[in-house]
Coordinates of N, CA and C in Angstrom, one line a residue:
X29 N 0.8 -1.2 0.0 CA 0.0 0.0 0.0 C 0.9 1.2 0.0
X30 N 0.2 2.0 -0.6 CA 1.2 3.6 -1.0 C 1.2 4.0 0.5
X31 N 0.3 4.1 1.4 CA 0.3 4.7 2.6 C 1.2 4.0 3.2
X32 N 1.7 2.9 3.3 CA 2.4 2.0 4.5 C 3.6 1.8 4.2
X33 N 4.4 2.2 3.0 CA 5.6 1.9 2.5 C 6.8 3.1 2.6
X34 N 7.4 2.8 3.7 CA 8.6 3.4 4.4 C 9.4 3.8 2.9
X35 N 10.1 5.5 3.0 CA 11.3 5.7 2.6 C 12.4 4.7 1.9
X36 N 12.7 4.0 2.8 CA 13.6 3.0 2.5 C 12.9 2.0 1.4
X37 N 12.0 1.4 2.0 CA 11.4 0.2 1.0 C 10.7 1.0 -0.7
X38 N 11.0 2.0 -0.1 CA 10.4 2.7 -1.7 C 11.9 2.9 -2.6
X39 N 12.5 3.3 -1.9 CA 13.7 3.5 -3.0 C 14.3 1.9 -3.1
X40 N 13.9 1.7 -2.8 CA 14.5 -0.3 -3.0 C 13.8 -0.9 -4.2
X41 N 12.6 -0.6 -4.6 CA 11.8 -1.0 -5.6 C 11.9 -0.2 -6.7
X42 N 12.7 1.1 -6.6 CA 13.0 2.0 -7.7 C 14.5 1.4 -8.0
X43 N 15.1 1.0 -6.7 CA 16.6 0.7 -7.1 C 16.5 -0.5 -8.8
X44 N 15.5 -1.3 -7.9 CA 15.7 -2.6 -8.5 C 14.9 -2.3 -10.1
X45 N 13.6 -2.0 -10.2 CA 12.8 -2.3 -11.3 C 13.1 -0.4 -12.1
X46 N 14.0 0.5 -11.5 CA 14.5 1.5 -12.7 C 15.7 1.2 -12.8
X47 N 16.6 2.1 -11.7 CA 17.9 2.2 -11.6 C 18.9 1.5 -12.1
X48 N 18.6 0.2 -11.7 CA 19.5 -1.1 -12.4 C 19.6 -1.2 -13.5
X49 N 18.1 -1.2 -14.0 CA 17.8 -1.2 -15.7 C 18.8 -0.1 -16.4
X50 N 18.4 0.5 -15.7 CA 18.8 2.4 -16.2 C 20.4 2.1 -16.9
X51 N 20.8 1.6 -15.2 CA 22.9 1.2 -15.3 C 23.1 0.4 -16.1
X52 N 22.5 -0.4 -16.5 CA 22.7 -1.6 -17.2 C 23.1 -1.6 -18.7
X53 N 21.4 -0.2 -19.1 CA 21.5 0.2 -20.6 C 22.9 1.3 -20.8
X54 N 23.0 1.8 -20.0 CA 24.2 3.0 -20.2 C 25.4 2.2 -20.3
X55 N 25.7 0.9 -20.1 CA 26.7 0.3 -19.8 C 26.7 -0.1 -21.4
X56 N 25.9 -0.5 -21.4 CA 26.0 -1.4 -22.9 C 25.9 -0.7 -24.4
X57 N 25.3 0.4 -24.0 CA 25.0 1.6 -25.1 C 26.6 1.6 -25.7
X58 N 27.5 1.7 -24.9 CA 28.8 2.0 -25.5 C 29.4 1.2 -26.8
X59 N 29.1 -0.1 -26.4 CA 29.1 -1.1 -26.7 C 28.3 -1.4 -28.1
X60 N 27.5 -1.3 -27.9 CA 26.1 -1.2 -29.3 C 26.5 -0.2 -30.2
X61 N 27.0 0.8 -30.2 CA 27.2 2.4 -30.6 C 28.5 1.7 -31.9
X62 N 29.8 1.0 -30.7 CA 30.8 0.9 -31.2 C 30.7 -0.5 -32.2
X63 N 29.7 -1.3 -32.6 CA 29.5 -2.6 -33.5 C 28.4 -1.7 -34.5
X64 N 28.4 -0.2 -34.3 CA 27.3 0.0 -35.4 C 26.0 -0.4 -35.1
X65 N 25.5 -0.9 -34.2 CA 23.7 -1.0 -34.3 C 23.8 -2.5 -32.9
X66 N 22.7 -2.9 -32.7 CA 22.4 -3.9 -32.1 C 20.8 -3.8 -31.0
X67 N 20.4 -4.6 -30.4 CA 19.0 -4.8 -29.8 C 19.5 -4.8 -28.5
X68 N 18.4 -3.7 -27.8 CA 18.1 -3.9 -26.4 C 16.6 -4.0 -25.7
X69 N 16.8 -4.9 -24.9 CA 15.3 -5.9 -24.4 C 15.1 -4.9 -23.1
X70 N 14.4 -4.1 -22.3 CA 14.2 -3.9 -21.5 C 13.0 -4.0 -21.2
X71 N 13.1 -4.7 -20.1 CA 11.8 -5.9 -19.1 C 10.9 -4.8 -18.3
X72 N 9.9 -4.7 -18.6 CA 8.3 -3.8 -17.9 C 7.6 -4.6 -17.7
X73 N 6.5 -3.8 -17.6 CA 5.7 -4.9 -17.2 C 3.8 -4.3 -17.9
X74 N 3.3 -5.0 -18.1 CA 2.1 -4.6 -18.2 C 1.3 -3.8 -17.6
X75 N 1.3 -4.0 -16.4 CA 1.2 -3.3 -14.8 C 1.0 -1.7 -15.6
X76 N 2.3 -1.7 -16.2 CA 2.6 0.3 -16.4 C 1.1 0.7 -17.2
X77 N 0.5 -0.5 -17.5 CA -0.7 0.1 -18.6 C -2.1 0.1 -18.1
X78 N -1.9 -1.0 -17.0 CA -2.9 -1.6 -15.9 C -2.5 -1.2 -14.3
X79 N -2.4 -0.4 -14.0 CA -2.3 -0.1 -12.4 C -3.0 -0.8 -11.6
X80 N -2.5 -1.0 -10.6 CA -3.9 -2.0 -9.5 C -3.1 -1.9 -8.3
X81 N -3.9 -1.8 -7.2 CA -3.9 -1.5 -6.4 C -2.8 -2.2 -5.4
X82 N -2.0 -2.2 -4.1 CA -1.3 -2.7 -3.7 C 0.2 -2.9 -4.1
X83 N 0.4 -2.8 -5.9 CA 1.6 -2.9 -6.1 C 2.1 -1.1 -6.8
X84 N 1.9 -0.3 -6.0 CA 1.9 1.1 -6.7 C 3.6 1.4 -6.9
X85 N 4.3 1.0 -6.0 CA 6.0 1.7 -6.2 C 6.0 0.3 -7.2
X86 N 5.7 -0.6 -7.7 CA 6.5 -1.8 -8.3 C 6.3 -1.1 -9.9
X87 N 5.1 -0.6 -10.1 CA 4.4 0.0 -10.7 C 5.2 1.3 -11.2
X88 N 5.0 2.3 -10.2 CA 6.1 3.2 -10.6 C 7.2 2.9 -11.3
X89 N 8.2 2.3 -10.6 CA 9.6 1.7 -11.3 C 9.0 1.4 -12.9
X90 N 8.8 0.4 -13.1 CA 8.2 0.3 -14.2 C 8.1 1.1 -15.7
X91 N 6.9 2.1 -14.4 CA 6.5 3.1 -15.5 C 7.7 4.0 -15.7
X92 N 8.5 4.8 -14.7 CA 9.4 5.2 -15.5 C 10.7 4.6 -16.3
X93 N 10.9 2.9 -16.0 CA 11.5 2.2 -17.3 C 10.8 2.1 -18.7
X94 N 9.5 2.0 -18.7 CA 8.8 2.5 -19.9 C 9.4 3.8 -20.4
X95 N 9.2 5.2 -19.8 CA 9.6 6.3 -20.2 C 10.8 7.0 -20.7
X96 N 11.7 6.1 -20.1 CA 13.3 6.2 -20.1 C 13.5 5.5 -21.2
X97 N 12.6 4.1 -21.5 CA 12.9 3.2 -22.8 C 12.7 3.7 -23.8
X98 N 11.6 4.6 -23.8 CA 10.7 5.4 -24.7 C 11.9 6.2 -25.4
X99 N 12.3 7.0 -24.7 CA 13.2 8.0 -24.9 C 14.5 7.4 -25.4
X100 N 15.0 6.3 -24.9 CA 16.9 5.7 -24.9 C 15.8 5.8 -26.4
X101 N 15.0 4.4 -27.0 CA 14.7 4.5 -28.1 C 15.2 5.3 -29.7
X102 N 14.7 6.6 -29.1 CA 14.6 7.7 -30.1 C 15.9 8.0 -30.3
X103 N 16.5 8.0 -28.6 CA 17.5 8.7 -28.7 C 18.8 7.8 -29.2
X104 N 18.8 6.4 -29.1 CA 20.0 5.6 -29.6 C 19.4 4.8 -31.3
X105 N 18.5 5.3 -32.2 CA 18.1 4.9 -33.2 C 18.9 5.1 -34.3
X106 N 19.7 6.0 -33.9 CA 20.5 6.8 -35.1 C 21.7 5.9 -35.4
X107 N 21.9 5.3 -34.5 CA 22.9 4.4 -34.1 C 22.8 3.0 -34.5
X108 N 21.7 2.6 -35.2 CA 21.1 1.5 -35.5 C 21.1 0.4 -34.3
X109 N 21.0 1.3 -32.7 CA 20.1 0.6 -32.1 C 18.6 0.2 -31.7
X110 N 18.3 -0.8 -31.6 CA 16.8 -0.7 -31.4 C 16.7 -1.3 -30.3
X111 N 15.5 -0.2 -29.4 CA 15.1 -1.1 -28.1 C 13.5 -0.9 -28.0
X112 N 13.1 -1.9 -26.9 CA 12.0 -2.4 -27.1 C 11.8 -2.8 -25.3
X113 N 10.7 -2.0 -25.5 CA 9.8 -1.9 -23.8 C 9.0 -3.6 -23.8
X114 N 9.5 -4.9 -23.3 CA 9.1 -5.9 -23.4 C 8.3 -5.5 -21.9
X115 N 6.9 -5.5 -22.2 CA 5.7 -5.4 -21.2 C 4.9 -7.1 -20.9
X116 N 5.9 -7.6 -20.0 CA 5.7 -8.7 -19.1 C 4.1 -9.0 -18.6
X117 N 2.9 -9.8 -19.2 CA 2.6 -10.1 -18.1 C 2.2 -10.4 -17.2
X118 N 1.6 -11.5 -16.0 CA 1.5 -12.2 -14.8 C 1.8 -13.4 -15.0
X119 N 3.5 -13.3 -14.8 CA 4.0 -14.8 -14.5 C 4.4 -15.2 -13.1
X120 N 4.4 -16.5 -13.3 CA 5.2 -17.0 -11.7 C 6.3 -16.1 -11.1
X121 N 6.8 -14.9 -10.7 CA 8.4 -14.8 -10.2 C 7.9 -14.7 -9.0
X122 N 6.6 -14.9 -8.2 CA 7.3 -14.7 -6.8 C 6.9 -12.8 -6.3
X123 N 6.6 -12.4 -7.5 CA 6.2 -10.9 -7.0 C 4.9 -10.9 -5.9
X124 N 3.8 -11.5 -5.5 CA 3.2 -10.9 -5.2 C 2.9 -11.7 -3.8
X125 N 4.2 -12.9 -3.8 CA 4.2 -13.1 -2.0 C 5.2 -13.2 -1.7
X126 N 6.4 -13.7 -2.3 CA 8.2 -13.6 -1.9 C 8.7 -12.6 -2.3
X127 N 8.1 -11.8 -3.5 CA 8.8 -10.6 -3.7 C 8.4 -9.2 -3.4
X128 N 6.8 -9.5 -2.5 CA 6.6 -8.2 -1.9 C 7.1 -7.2 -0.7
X129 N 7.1 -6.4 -1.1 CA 7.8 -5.3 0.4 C 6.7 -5.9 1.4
X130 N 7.5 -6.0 2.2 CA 6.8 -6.2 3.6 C 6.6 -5.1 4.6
X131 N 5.4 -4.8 4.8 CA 5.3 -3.5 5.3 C 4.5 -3.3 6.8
X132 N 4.5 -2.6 7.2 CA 3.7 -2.5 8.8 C 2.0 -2.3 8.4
X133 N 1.4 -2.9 8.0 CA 0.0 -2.8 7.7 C -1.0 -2.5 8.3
X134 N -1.6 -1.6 8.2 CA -2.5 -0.5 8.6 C -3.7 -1.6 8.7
X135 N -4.8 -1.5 9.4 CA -6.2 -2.0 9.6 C -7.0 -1.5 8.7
X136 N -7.0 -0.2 8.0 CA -7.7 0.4 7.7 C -7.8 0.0 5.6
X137 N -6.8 -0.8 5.4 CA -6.5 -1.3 4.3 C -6.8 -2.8 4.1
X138 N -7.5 -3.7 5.8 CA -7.8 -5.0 6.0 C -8.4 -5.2 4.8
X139 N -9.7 -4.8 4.1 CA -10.6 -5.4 2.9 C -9.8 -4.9 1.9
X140 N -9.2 -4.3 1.5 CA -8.5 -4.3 0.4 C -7.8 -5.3 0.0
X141 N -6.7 -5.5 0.7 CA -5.4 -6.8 1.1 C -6.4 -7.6 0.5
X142 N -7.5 -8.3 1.3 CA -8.1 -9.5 1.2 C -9.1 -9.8 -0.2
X143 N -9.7 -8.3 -1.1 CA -10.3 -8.2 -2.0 C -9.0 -8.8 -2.8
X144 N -7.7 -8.5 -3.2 CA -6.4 -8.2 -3.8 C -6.0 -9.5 -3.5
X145 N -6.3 -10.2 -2.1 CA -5.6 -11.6 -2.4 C -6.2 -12.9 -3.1
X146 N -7.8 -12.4 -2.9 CA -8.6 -13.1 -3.5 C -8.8 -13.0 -5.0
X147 N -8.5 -11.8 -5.6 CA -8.1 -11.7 -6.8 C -7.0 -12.3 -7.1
X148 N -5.8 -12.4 -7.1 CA -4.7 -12.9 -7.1 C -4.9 -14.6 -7.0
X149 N -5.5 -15.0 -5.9 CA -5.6 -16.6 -5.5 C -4.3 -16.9 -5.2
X150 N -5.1 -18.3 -4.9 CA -3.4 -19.5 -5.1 C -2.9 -19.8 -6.3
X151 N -3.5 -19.9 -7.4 CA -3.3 -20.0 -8.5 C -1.9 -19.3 -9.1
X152 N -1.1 -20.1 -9.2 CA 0.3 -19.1 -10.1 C 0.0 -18.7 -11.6
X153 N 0.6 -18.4 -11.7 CA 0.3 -18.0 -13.5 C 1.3 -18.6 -13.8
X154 N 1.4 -18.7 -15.2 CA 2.5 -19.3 -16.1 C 4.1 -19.3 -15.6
X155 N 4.4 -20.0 -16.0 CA 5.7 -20.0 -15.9 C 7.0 -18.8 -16.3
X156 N 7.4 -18.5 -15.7 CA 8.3 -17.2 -16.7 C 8.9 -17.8 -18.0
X157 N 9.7 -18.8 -18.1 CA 10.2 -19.7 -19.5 C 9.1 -19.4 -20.3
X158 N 8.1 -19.7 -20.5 CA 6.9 -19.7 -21.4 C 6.9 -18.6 -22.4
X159 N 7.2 -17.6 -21.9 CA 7.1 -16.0 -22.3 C 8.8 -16.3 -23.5
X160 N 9.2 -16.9 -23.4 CA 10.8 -17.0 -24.2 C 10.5 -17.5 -25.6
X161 N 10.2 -18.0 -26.3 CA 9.8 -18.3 -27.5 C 9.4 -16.7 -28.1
X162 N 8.5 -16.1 -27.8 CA 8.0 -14.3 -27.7 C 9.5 -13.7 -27.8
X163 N 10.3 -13.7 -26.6 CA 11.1 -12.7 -26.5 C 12.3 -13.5 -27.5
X164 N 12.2 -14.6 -27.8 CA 13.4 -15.0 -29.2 C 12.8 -14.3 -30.7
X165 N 11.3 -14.0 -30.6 CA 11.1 -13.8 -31.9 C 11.3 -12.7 -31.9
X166 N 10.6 -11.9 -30.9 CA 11.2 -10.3 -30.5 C 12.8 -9.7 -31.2
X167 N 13.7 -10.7 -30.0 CA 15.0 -10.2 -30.6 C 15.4 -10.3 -32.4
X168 N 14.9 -11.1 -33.0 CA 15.5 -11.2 -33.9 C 14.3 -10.4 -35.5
X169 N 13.4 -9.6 -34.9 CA 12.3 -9.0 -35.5 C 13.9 -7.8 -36.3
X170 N 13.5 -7.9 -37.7 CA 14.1 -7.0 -38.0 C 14.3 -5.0 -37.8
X171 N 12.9 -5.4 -37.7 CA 11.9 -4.2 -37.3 C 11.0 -4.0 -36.4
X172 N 11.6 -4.3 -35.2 CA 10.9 -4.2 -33.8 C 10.0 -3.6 -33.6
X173 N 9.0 -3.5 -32.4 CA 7.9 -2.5 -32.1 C 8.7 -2.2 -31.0
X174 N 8.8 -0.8 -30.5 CA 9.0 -0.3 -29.3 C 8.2 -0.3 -27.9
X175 N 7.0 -1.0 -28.0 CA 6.6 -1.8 -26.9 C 6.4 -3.0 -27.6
X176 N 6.3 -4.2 -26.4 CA 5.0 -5.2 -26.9 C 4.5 -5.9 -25.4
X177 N 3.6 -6.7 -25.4 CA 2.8 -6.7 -24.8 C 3.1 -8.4 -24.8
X178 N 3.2 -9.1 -23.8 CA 4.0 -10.5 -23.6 C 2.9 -10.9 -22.8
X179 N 2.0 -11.6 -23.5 CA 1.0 -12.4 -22.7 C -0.4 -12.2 -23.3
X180 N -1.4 -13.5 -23.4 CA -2.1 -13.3 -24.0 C -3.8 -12.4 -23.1
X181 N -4.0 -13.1 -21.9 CA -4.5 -12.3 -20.9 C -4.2 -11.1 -20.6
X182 N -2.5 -10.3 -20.7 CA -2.1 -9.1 -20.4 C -2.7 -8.3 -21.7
X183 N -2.6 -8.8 -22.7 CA -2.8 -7.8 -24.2 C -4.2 -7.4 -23.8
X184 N -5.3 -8.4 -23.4 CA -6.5 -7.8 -23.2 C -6.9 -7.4 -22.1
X185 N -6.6 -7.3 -21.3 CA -6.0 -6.3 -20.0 C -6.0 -5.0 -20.5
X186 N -4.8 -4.7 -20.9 CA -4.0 -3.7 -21.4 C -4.9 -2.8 -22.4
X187 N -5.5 -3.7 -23.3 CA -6.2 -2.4 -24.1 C -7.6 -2.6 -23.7
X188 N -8.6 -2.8 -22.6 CA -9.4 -2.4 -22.2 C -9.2 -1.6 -21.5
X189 N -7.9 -1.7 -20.7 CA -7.7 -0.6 -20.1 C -7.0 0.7 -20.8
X190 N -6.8 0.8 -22.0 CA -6.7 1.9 -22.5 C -8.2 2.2 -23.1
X191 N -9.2 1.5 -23.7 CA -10.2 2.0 -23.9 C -10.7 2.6 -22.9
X192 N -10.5 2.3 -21.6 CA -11.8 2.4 -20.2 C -10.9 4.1 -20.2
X193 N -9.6 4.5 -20.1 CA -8.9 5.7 -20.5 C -9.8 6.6 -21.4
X194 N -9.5 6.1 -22.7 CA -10.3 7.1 -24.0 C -10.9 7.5 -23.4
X195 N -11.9 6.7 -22.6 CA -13.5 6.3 -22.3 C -13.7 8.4 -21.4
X196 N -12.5 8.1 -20.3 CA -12.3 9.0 -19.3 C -12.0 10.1 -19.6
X197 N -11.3 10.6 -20.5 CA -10.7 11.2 -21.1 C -11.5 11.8 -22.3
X198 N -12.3 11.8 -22.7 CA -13.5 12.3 -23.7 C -14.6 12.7 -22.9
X199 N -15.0 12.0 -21.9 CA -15.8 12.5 -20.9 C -15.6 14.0 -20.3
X200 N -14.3 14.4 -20.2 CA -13.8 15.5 -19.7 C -13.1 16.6 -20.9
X201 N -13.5 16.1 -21.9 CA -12.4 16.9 -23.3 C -13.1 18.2 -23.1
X202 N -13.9 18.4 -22.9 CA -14.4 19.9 -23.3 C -13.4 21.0 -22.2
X203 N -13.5 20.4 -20.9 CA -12.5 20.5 -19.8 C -11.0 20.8 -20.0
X204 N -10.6 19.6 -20.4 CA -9.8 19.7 -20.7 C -9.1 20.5 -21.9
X205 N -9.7 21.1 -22.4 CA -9.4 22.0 -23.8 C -9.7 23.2 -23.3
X206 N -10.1 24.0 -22.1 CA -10.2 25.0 -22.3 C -8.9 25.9 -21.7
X207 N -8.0 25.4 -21.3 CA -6.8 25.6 -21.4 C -6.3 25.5 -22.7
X208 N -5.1 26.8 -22.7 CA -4.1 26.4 -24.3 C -3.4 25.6 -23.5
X209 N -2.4 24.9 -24.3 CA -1.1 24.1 -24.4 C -1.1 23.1 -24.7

């Protein structure tokens, strides 16, 4: 929960799902630049397109490795690199009971938690391997898409939840236009 997640355990989830990424690509860029061209995979998640409740900083990170990919993109194309926002969706790793922050939990978030676990279940999702056949065809696309959407349940996820967006977002256009810029 956004409310119950200490300082520390927040920058620990930006360490891991931005920062790292971040170091990673800077490291290699040199690298790519100096062979003339080459592919980089950076791992998102669907999440950035579907928000839900409970995992908000995992979320965050994410979304700004989307934005940063967005941009490395444009910005290393010239270079005949191509990268590609690989948007993961709900596999087995362990995120949402070995890999969650553990936090001092509030009472006042009890039916949530339990609406969220019941959603979730016992049920694992796929295996992470499974998703690999996708990211082999990925890498070797001559002409990449700079997102894609890795899962067949995430893809329809993802663009209802950009329609249910439009949806919100036209509702308010008159509003929102009466400002310039």
């Amino acid at each position: 929960m956004v409310e119950e997640a200490t300082e520390e355990q927040i920058r620990a989830h930006l360490d891991v799902n931005f920062f790292g990424a971040v170091w990673v690509a800077q490291a290699v860029l040199p690298l790519l630049r100096a062979q003339g061209g080459g592919r980089l995979l950076q791992v998102t998640s669907m999440g950035t397109g579907a928000c839900m409740a409970t995992v908000g900083f995992y979320g965050a990170g994410k979304s700004a490795l989307n934005s940063v990919t967005d941009a490395l993109a444009m910005e290393a194309a010239g270079f005949g690199v191509k990268v590609t926002n690989v948007q993961m969706g709900g596999y087995d790793t362990g995120l949402f009971t070995a890999g969650t922050t553990a936090t001092e939990p509030l009472p006042e978030y009890e039916s949530l938690r339990t609406e969220m676990a019941a959603m979730w279940g016992d049920e694992a999702g796929p295996a992470p391997e499974t998703a690999a056949p996708v990211i082999m065809q990925l890498a070797g696309l001559p002409d990449p898409p700079r997102r894609l959407i890795v899962g067949n349940q995430s893809f329809d996820q993802v663009m209802e939840v950009g329609r249910a967006r439009e949806e919100l977002y036209r509702a308010r256009e008159r509003l929102s236009r009466i400002a310039p810029g």
